[in-house]
Coordinates of N, CA, C and O in Angstrom, one line a residue:
M214 N 0.8 -1.2 0.0 CA 0.0 0.0 0.0 C 0.9 1.2 0.0 O 1.9 1.3 0.7
P215 N 0.5 2.3 -0.7 CA 1.3 3.5 -0.7 C 1.1 4.2 0.6 O 0.0 4.2 1.2
R216 N 2.2 4.9 1.0 CA 2.1 5.7 2.2 C 1.3 6.9 1.8 O 1.3 7.4 0.7
S217 N 0.6 7.5 2.8 CA -0.2 8.7 2.4 C 0.2 9.8 3.3 O 0.6 9.6 4.5
A218 N 0.2 11.0 2.8 CA 0.6 12.2 3.5 C -0.5 13.2 3.4 O -1.2 13.2 2.3
S219 N -0.7 14.0 4.3 CA -1.8 15.0 4.3 C -1.2 16.2 3.5 O -0.2 16.7 3.8
G220 N -2.0 16.6 2.5 CA -1.6 17.8 1.7 C -1.9 19.1 2.5 O -2.4 19.0 3.6
R221 N -1.7 20.2 1.8 CA -1.9 21.5 2.4 C -3.4 21.6 2.9 O -3.6 22.2 4.0
D222 N -4.3 21.2 2.2 CA -5.7 21.3 2.5 C -6.3 20.1 3.1 O -7.5 19.9 3.2
G223 N -5.5 19.2 3.7 CA -6.0 18.0 4.4 C -6.4 16.8 3.5 O -6.8 15.8 4.0
I224 N -6.2 16.9 2.2 CA -6.5 15.8 1.3 C -5.4 14.8 1.4 O -4.2 15.1 1.3
Q225 N -5.7 13.5 1.5 CA -4.7 12.5 1.5 C -4.2 12.3 0.1 O -4.9 12.1 -0.8
T226 N -2.8 12.3 0.0 CA -2.2 12.1 -1.3 C -1.1 11.1 -1.2 O -0.5 10.9 -0.1
A227 N -0.8 10.4 -2.3 CA 0.3 9.4 -2.3 C 1.6 10.2 -2.3 O 1.8 11.1 -3.1
S228 N 2.4 9.9 -1.3 CA 3.6 10.7 -1.2 C 4.8 10.1 -2.0 O 5.7 10.9 -2.4
T229 N 4.9 8.8 -2.3 CA 6.0 8.3 -3.0 C 5.6 7.5 -4.2 O 6.5 7.1 -5.0
R230 N 4.4 7.1 -4.4 CA 4.1 6.1 -5.5 C 2.9 6.7 -6.3 O 2.0 7.3 -5.7
G231 N 2.9 6.3 -7.6 CA 1.8 6.7 -8.4 C 0.9 5.4 -8.6 O 1.1 4.4 -8.1
L232 N -0.1 5.6 -9.5 CA -1.0 4.4 -9.8 C -0.3 3.2 -10.3 O -0.5 2.1 -9.9
L233 N 0.7 3.4 -11.2 CA 1.4 2.3 -11.8 C 2.5 1.7 -10.9 O 2.9 0.6 -11.2
D234 N 2.9 2.5 -9.9 CA 3.9 2.0 -9.0 C 3.4 1.1 -7.9 O 4.1 0.5 -7.1
T235 N 2.1 1.1 -7.7 CA 1.4 0.4 -6.6 C 1.3 -1.1 -6.9 O 0.6 -1.4 -8.0
P236 N 1.8 -2.0 -6.2 CA 1.6 -3.4 -6.4 C 0.1 -3.8 -6.3 O -0.6 -3.4 -5.4
G237 N -0.4 -4.5 -7.3 CA -1.8 -4.9 -7.3 C -2.0 -6.3 -6.7 O -1.1 -6.8 -5.9
A238 N -3.1 -6.9 -7.0 CA -3.3 -8.3 -6.4 C -2.3 -9.3 -6.9 O -2.0 -10.3 -6.2
S239 N -1.6 -9.0 -8.0 CA -0.6 -10.0 -8.5 C 0.7 -9.8 -7.7 O 1.5 -10.7 -7.8
G240 N 0.8 -8.8 -7.0 CA 2.1 -8.5 -6.2 C 3.1 -7.8 -7.0 O 4.2 -7.5 -6.5
Y241 N 2.8 -7.5 -8.3 CA 3.8 -6.8 -9.1 C 3.3 -5.3 -9.3 O 2.1 -5.1 -9.5
A242 N 4.3 -4.4 -9.4 CA 4.0 -3.0 -9.8 C 4.0 -3.0 -11.3 O 4.9 -3.4 -11.9
V243 N 2.9 -2.4 -11.9 CA 2.8 -2.3 -13.3 C 4.0 -1.5 -13.9 O 4.5 -1.9 -15.0
A244 N 4.4 -0.5 -13.3 CA 5.4 0.4 -13.9 C 6.8 -0.3 -14.0 O 7.6 0.0 -14.8
T245 N 7.0 -1.3 -13.1 CA 8.4 -1.9 -13.0 C 8.3 -3.4 -13.4 O 9.3 -4.1 -13.3
L246 N 7.2 -3.8 -14.0 CA 7.1 -5.3 -14.3 C 8.0 -5.6 -15.5 O 8.0 -4.9 -16.6
D247 N 8.7 -6.7 -15.4 CA 9.5 -7.3 -16.5 C 8.9 -8.6 -16.9 O 9.0 -9.6 -16.2
V248 N 8.2 -8.7 -18.0 CA 7.5 -9.9 -18.4 C 8.4 -10.9 -19.2 O 8.0 -12.0 -19.5
S249 N 9.6 -10.5 -19.4 CA 10.5 -11.3 -20.2 C 10.9 -12.6 -19.4 O 11.2 -13.6 -20.0
G250 N 10.8 -12.5 -18.1 CA 11.2 -13.7 -17.3 C 10.0 -14.6 -17.0 O 10.2 -15.7 -16.4
L251 N 8.8 -14.3 -17.5 CA 7.7 -15.2 -17.2 C 7.6 -16.3 -18.3 O 7.7 -16.0 -19.5
S252 N 7.4 -17.5 -17.8 CA 7.2 -18.6 -18.8 C 6.3 -19.7 -18.2 O 6.2 -19.8 -17.0
G253 N 5.8 -20.5 -19.0 CA 5.0 -21.6 -18.6 C 3.6 -21.2 -18.0 O 3.2 -20.1 -18.2
A254 N 2.9 -22.2 -17.4 CA 1.6 -22.0 -16.8 C 1.6 -20.9 -15.7 O 0.7 -20.1 -15.6
S255 N 2.6 -21.0 -14.9 CA 2.7 -20.0 -13.8 C 2.9 -18.6 -14.3 O 2.4 -17.7 -13.8
G256 N 3.7 -18.5 -15.4 CA 4.0 -17.3 -16.0 C 2.7 -16.7 -16.6 O 2.4 -15.5 -16.5
A257 N 1.9 -17.6 -17.3 CA 0.7 -17.2 -17.9 C -0.3 -16.7 -16.8 O -1.0 -15.7 -17.0
A258 N -0.4 -17.4 -15.7 CA -1.3 -17.0 -14.6 C -0.8 -15.7 -14.0 O -1.6 -14.8 -13.7
T259 N 0.5 -15.5 -13.8 CA 1.0 -14.2 -13.3 C 0.7 -13.1 -14.3 O 0.3 -12.0 -13.9
L260 N 0.9 -13.4 -15.6 CA 0.6 -12.4 -16.6 C -0.9 -12.0 -16.6 O -1.3 -10.8 -16.7
Q261 N -1.8 -13.0 -16.4 CA -3.3 -12.7 -16.3 C -3.5 -11.8 -15.1 O -4.4 -10.9 -15.2
A262 N -2.9 -12.1 -14.0 CA -3.1 -11.3 -12.8 C -2.6 -9.9 -13.0 O -3.2 -8.9 -12.6
V263 N -1.5 -9.8 -13.7 CA -0.9 -8.4 -14.0 C -1.9 -7.7 -14.9 O -2.1 -6.5 -14.8
I264 N -2.4 -8.4 -15.9 CA -3.4 -7.8 -16.8 C -4.6 -7.3 -16.1 O -5.1 -6.2 -16.3
R265 N -5.1 -8.0 -15.1 CA -6.2 -7.6 -14.3 C -5.8 -6.3 -13.5 O -6.6 -5.4 -13.4
D266 N -4.5 -6.4 -13.0 CA -4.1 -5.2 -12.3 C -4.0 -3.9 -13.2 O -4.4 -2.8 -12.8
V267 N -3.5 -4.1 -14.4 CA -3.5 -3.0 -15.4 C -4.9 -2.5 -15.7 O -5.1 -1.3 -15.7
E268 N -5.8 -3.4 -15.8 CA -7.2 -3.0 -16.1 C -7.8 -2.3 -14.9 O -8.5 -1.3 -15.1
T269 N -7.4 -2.7 -13.7 CA -7.9 -2.0 -12.5 C -7.3 -0.6 -12.5 O -8.0 0.4 -12.1
V270 N -6.0 -0.5 -12.8 CA -5.3 0.8 -12.8 C -6.0 1.7 -13.9 O -6.2 2.9 -13.6
I271 N -6.3 1.2 -15.0 CA -7.0 1.9 -16.1 C -8.3 2.4 -15.6 O -8.7 3.5 -15.8
A272 N -9.1 1.5 -15.0 CA -10.4 1.9 -14.5 C -10.3 3.0 -13.4 O -11.1 3.9 -13.4
R273 N -9.3 2.9 -12.5 CA -9.1 3.9 -11.5 C -8.7 5.2 -12.2 O -9.2 6.3 -11.8
A274 N -7.9 5.2 -13.2 CA -7.4 6.4 -13.9 C -8.6 7.0 -14.6 O -8.8 8.3 -14.6
T275 N -9.5 6.2 -15.2 CA -10.7 6.7 -15.9 C -11.6 7.3 -14.9 O -12.2 8.4 -15.2
D276 N -11.8 6.6 -13.8 CA -12.7 7.2 -12.8 C -12.2 8.5 -12.2 O -13.0 9.4 -12.1
T277 N -10.9 8.6 -12.0 CA -10.3 9.8 -11.5 C -10.5 10.9 -12.5 O -10.8 12.0 -12.1
G278 N -10.3 10.6 -13.8 CA -10.4 11.6 -14.8 C -11.9 12.1 -14.9 O -12.1 13.3 -15.1
A279 N -12.8 11.2 -14.8 CA -14.2 11.6 -14.8 C -14.6 12.5 -13.6 O -15.3 13.5 -13.8
R280 N -14.0 12.1 -12.5 CA -14.3 13.0 -11.3 C -13.7 14.4 -11.5 O -14.3 15.4 -11.1
L281 N -12.5 14.4 -12.0 CA -11.8 15.7 -12.3 C -12.6 16.5 -13.3 O -12.7 17.7 -13.1
G282 N -13.1 15.8 -14.3 CA -13.8 16.5 -15.4 C -15.1 17.1 -14.8 O -15.5 18.3 -15.1
A283 N -15.8 16.3 -13.9 CA -17.0 16.8 -13.3 C -16.7 18.0 -12.4 O -17.5 19.0 -12.3
G284 N -15.6 17.9 -11.6 CA -15.2 19.0 -10.7 C -14.9 20.2 -11.5 O -15.3 21.3 -11.1
K285 N -14.2 20.0 -12.7 CA -13.9 21.2 -13.5 C -15.2 21.9 -14.0 O -15.3 23.1 -14.0
L286 N -16.1 21.1 -14.5 CA -17.4 21.6 -14.9 C -18.1 22.4 -13.8 O -18.7 23.4 -14.0
L287 N -18.1 21.8 -12.6 CA -18.7 22.5 -11.5 C -18.1 23.8 -11.2 O -18.7 24.8 -11.0
V288 N -16.8 23.8 -11.2 CA -16.0 25.1 -10.9 C -16.3 26.1 -12.0 O -16.5 27.3 -11.7
E289 N -16.3 25.7 -13.2 CA -16.6 26.6 -14.3 C -18.0 27.2 -14.2 O -18.2 28.3 -14.4
G290 N -19.0 26.3 -13.8 CA -20.3 26.8 -13.6 C -20.4 27.8 -12.5 O -21.1 28.8 -12.6
Q291 N -19.7 27.5 -11.4 CA -19.7 28.5 -10.3 C -19.1 29.8 -10.7 O -19.5 30.9 -10.3
R292 N -18.0 29.7 -11.5 CA -17.3 30.9 -11.9 C -18.2 31.7 -12.8 O -18.3 33.0 -12.6
M293 N -18.9 31.1 -13.7 CA -19.8 31.8 -14.6 C -20.9 32.5 -13.8 O -21.3 33.6 -14.1
F294 N -21.5 31.7 -12.8 CA -22.5 32.3 -11.9 C -22.0 33.5 -11.2 O -22.7 34.5 -11.1
L295 N -20.8 33.4 -10.6 CA -20.2 34.5 -9.9 C -20.0 35.7 -10.8 O -20.2 36.9 -10.4
D296 N -19.5 35.5 -12.0 CA -19.3 36.6 -13.0 C -20.6 37.3 -13.3 O -20.7 38.5 -13.3
A297 N -21.7 36.5 -13.5 CA -23.0 37.1 -13.7 C -23.5 37.9 -12.5 O -24.0 39.0 -12.6
L298 N -23.2 37.3 -11.3 CA -23.6 38.0 -10.1 C -22.9 39.3 -9.9 O -23.5 40.3 -9.5
V299 N -21.6 39.3 -10.2 CA -20.8 40.6 -10.1 C -21.3 41.6 -11.0 O -21.5 42.8 -10.7
K300 N -21.6 41.2 -12.3 CA -22.1 42.2 -13.3 C -23.4 42.7 -12.9 O -23.7 43.9 -13.0
T301 N -24.3 41.9 -12.3 CA -25.6 42.3 -11.9 C -25.5 43.3 -10.7 O -26.1 44.3 -10.7
N302 N -24.6 43.0 -9.8 CA -24.4 43.9 -8.7 C -23.8 45.2 -9.2 O -24.2 46.3 -8.6
E303 N -22.9 45.2 -10.1 CA -22.3 46.5 -10.6 C -23.4 47.3 -11.3 O -23.5 48.5 -11.1
R304 N -24.3 46.7 -12.1 CA -25.4 47.4 -12.7 C -26.4 48.0 -11.6 O -26.8 49.1 -11.7
T305 N -26.7 47.2 -10.6 CA -27.6 47.6 -9.6 C -27.0 48.8 -8.8 O -27.7 49.8 -8.5
I306 N -25.7 48.7 -8.5 CA -25.1 49.8 -7.7 C -25.1 51.1 -8.6 O -25.3 52.2 -8.1
G307 N -24.8 50.9 -9.9 CA -24.8 52.0 -10.8 C -26.2 52.7 -10.8 O -26.3 53.9 -10.8
A308 N -27.2 51.9 -10.9 CA -28.6 52.4 -10.9 C -28.9 53.1 -9.6 O -29.5 54.2 -9.6
L309 N -28.5 52.6 -8.5 CA -28.7 53.2 -7.2 C -28.0 54.6 -7.1 O -28.5 55.6 -6.6
V310 N -26.7 54.6 -7.6 CA -26.0 55.9 -7.6 C -26.7 56.9 -8.4 O -26.8 58.0 -8.1
D311 N -27.1 56.4 -9.6 CA -27.8 57.4 -10.5 C -29.1 57.9 -9.9 O -29.4 59.1 -10.0
A312 N -29.8 57.0 -9.2 CA -31.1 57.4 -8.6 C -30.8 58.4 -7.5 O -31.5 59.4 -7.3
D313 N -29.7 58.2 -6.7 CA -29.3 59.1 -5.6 C -28.9 60.4 -6.2 O -29.3 61.5 -5.6
I314 N -28.2 60.4 -7.3 CA -27.8 61.7 -7.9 C -29.0 62.5 -8.4 O -29.1 63.7 -8.2
E315 N -30.0 61.8 -9.0 CA -31.2 62.4 -9.4 C -32.0 63.0 -8.3 O -32.5 64.2 -8.3
T316 N -32.0 62.3 -7.2 CA -32.7 62.8 -6.0 C -32.1 64.1 -5.4 O -32.7 65.1 -5.1
E317 N -30.7 64.0 -5.3 CA -30.0 65.2 -4.8 C -30.1 66.4 -5.8 O -30.2 67.5 -5.4
A318 N -30.1 66.1 -7.1 CA -30.3 67.2 -8.1 C -31.6 67.8 -7.9 O -31.8 69.1 -8.0
T319 N -32.7 67.0 -7.7 CA -34.0 67.6 -7.5 C -34.1 68.4 -6.3 O -34.7 69.5 -6.2
R320 N -33.5 67.9 -5.2 CA -33.5 68.6 -3.9 C -32.7 69.9 -4.1 O -33.1 71.0 -3.6
L321 N -31.6 69.9 -4.8 CA -30.8 71.1 -5.0 C -31.7 72.2 -5.8 O -31.7 73.4 -5.5
K322 N -32.4 71.7 -6.8 CA -33.2 72.6 -7.6 C -34.3 73.3 -6.7 O -34.6 74.5 -6.9
A323 N -34.9 72.5 -5.9 CA -35.9 73.0 -4.9 C -35.3 74.0 -4.0 O -35.9 75.1 -3.8
L324 N -34.2 73.8 -3.5 CA -33.5 74.7 -2.6 C -33.1 76.0 -3.3 O -33.3 77.1 -2.8
Q325 N -32.7 75.9 -4.6 CA -32.4 77.1 -5.4 C -33.6 77.9 -5.6 O -33.6 79.1 -5.6
A326 N -34.7 77.2 -5.9 CA -36.0 77.9 -6.1 C -36.4 78.7 -4.9 O -36.9 79.8 -4.9
Q327 N -36.3 78.0 -3.7 CA -36.6 78.7 -2.4 C -35.7 79.9 -2.2 O -36.2 80.9 -1.7
R328 N -34.5 79.7 -2.5 CA -33.5 80.9 -2.3 C -33.9 82.0 -3.2 O -33.9 83.2 -2.8
D329 N -34.2 81.7 -4.5 CA -34.6 82.8 -5.4 C -35.9 83.5 -5.0 O -36.0 84.7 -5.0
L330 N -36.9 82.7 -4.5 CA -38.1 83.3 -4.0 C -37.9 84.2 -2.8 O -38.5 85.3 -2.6
A331 N -37.0 83.7 -1.9 CA -36.7 84.5 -0.7 C -36.0 85.8 -1.1 O -36.3 86.9 -0.5
A332 N -35.1 85.7 -2.1 CA -34.4 86.9 -2.5 C -35.4 87.9 -3.1 O -35.3 89.1 -2.9
Q333 N -36.3 87.4 -3.9 CA -37.3 88.3 -4.5 C -38.2 88.9 -3.5 O -38.5 90.1 -3.6
A334 N -38.6 88.1 -2.5 CA -39.5 88.7 -1.4 C -38.7 89.8 -0.6 O -39.3 90.8 -0.3
L335 N -37.4 89.5 -0.4 CA -36.6 90.5 0.3 C -36.4 91.8 -0.5 O -36.5 92.9 0.0
N336 N -36.3 91.7 -1.8 CA -36.2 92.8 -2.7 C -37.5 93.6 -2.7 O -37.4 94.9 -2.7
I337 N -38.6 92.9 -2.7 CA -39.9 93.6 -2.7 C -40.1 94.3 -1.4 O -40.5 95.5 -1.3
A338 N -39.7 93.7 -0.3 CA -39.8 94.3 1.1 C -38.9 95.5 1.2 O -39.3 96.5 1.8
N339 N -37.7 95.5 0.6 CA -36.8 96.6 0.7 C -37.2 97.7 -0.2 O -36.9 98.9 0.1
A340 N -37.9 97.4 -1.3 CA -38.3 98.5 -2.3 C -39.4 99.3 -1.7 O -39.5 100.5 -2.0
A341 N -40.3 98.7 -1.0 CA -41.5 99.5 -0.5 C -41.8 99.1 0.9 O -42.8 98.4 1.2
P342 N -41.0 99.5 1.9 CA -41.2 99.1 3.3 C -42.5 99.7 3.8 O -43.2 99.1 4.6
Q343 N -42.9 100.9 3.3 CA -44.2 101.5 3.8 C -45.4 100.7 3.4 O -46.3 100.5 4.1
A344 N -45.4 100.1 2.2 CA -46.5 99.4 1.7 C -46.6 98.1 2.5 O -47.7 97.6 2.8
I345 N -45.5 97.5 2.9 CA -45.5 96.3 3.7 C -46.1 96.6 5.1 O -47.0 95.8 5.6
L346 N -45.8 97.7 5.6 CA -46.3 98.1 7.0 C -47.8 98.3 6.9 O -48.5 97.9 7.8
T347 N -48.3 98.9 5.8 CA -49.8 99.1 5.7 C -50.5 97.8 5.6 O -51.6 97.6 6.0
L348 N -49.9 96.8 5.0 CA -50.5 95.5 4.9 C -50.7 94.8 6.3 O -51.7 94.2 6.6
F349 N -49.7 95.0 7.1 CA -49.8 94.4 8.5 C -50.7 95.2 9.4 O -51.2 94.7 10.4
Q350 N -50.9 96.5 9.1 CA -51.8 97.3 10.0 C -53.2 97.1 9.7 O -54.0 97.3 10.6
S351 N -53.6 96.6 8.6 CA -55.1 96.5 8.3 C -55.7 95.3 9.0 O -55.4 94.4 9.6

């Protein structure tokens, strides 16, 4: 069995052996197997066991590839979702800023109109103070 070491994120990883270096049920590692010394019935049986080990390794590699592909698709889907979410947030924030600017612009126009009316009223009062006093006396 391969030794396992804990990676940075706690995932168990093979520290010294790969899939082909691990001895299977036959007792041989696929990567280092020398079939030139096999002969006779026992050699054929050993070769059949090694073939089963190779098929097991291929199945494991295929399964691992499928899981990696599914994980990649999941990550890509999440990335696309987050990109869309960021764009939506940027548009929403822009709309809120625009609405806030419009509100402040409207408020500023109202204050300017009040100031202009107050200035006109003051000009009228300064122009004819006696007329204003008669209005209050009646």
